[in-house]
GROMACS .gro file of C-alpha atoms in nm:
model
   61
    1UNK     CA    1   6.472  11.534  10.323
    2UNK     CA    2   6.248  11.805  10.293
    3UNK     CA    3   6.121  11.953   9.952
    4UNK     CA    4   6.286  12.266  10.104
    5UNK     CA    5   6.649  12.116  10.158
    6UNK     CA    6   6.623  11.921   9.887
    7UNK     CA    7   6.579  12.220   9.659
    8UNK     CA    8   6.800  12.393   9.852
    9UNK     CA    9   7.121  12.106   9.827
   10UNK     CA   10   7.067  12.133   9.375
   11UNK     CA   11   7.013  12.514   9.361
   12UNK     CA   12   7.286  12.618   9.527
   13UNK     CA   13   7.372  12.902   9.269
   14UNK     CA   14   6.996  13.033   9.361
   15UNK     CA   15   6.939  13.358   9.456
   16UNK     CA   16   6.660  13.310   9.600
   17UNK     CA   17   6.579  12.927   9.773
   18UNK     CA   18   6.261  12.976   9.939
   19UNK     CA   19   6.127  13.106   9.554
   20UNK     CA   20   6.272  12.787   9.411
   21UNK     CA   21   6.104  12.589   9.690
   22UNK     CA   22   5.803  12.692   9.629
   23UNK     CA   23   5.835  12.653   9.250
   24UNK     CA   24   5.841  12.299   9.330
   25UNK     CA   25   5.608  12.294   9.544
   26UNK     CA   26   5.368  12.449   9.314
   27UNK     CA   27   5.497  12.186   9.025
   28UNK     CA   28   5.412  11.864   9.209
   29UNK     CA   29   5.086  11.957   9.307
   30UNK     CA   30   5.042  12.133   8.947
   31UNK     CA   31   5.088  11.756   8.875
   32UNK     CA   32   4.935  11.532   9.080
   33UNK     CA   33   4.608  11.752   9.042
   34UNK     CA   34   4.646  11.677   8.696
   35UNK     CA   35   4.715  11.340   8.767
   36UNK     CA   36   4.419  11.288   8.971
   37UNK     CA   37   4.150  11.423   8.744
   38UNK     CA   38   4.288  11.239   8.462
   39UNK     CA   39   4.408  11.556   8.268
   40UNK     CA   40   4.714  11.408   8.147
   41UNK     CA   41   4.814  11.299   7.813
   42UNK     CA   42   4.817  10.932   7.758
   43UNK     CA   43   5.206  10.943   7.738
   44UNK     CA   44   5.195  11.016   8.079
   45UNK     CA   45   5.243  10.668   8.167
   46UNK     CA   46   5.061  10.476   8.375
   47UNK     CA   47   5.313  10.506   8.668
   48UNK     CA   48   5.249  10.821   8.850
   49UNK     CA   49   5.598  10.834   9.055
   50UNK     CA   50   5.791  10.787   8.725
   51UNK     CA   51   5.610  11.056   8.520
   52UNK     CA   52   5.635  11.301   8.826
   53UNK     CA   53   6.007  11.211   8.826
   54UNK     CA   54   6.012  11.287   8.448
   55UNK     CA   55   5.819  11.609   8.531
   56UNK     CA   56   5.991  11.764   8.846
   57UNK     CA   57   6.312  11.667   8.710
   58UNK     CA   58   6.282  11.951   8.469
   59UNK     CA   59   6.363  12.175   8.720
   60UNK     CA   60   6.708  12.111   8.723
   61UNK     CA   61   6.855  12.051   8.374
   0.00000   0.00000   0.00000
C-alpha cells in the first residue's frame, strides 16, 4: 500500500490526510538522509528498517 493509503487507513480522525501524508513523507526521508550520512546516534541501531520502524512509528501513538 501506498504511504498515502497507508496514512490514510491509521488517521482516520484526520482532518486533513494529504497533510499527514506528507508528514510522513517528510519523516522517512528526514531519516534515511540521516541515516545515510551517518548523523545518527549510535543507539540508532545498526538495522536501518528497525530504527525507521521505531522512528515513523511515532506518528501514531
Amino acid at each position: 500500500m501506498a504511504l498515502r493509503g497507508r496514512v490514510a487507513v491509521l488517521a482516520t480522525a484526520s482532518a486533513d490526510p494529504e497533510r499527514d501524508a506528507l508528514a510522513a513523507w517528510s519523516i522517512g526521508h528526514g531519516f534515511v538522509t540521516l541515516w545515510l550520512a551517518g548523523a545518527l546516534p549510535p543507539n540508532a541501531g545498526p538495522d536501518p528498517e528497525s530504527a525507521a520502524r521505531s522512528v515513523i512509528r511515532r506518528l501514531f501513538e
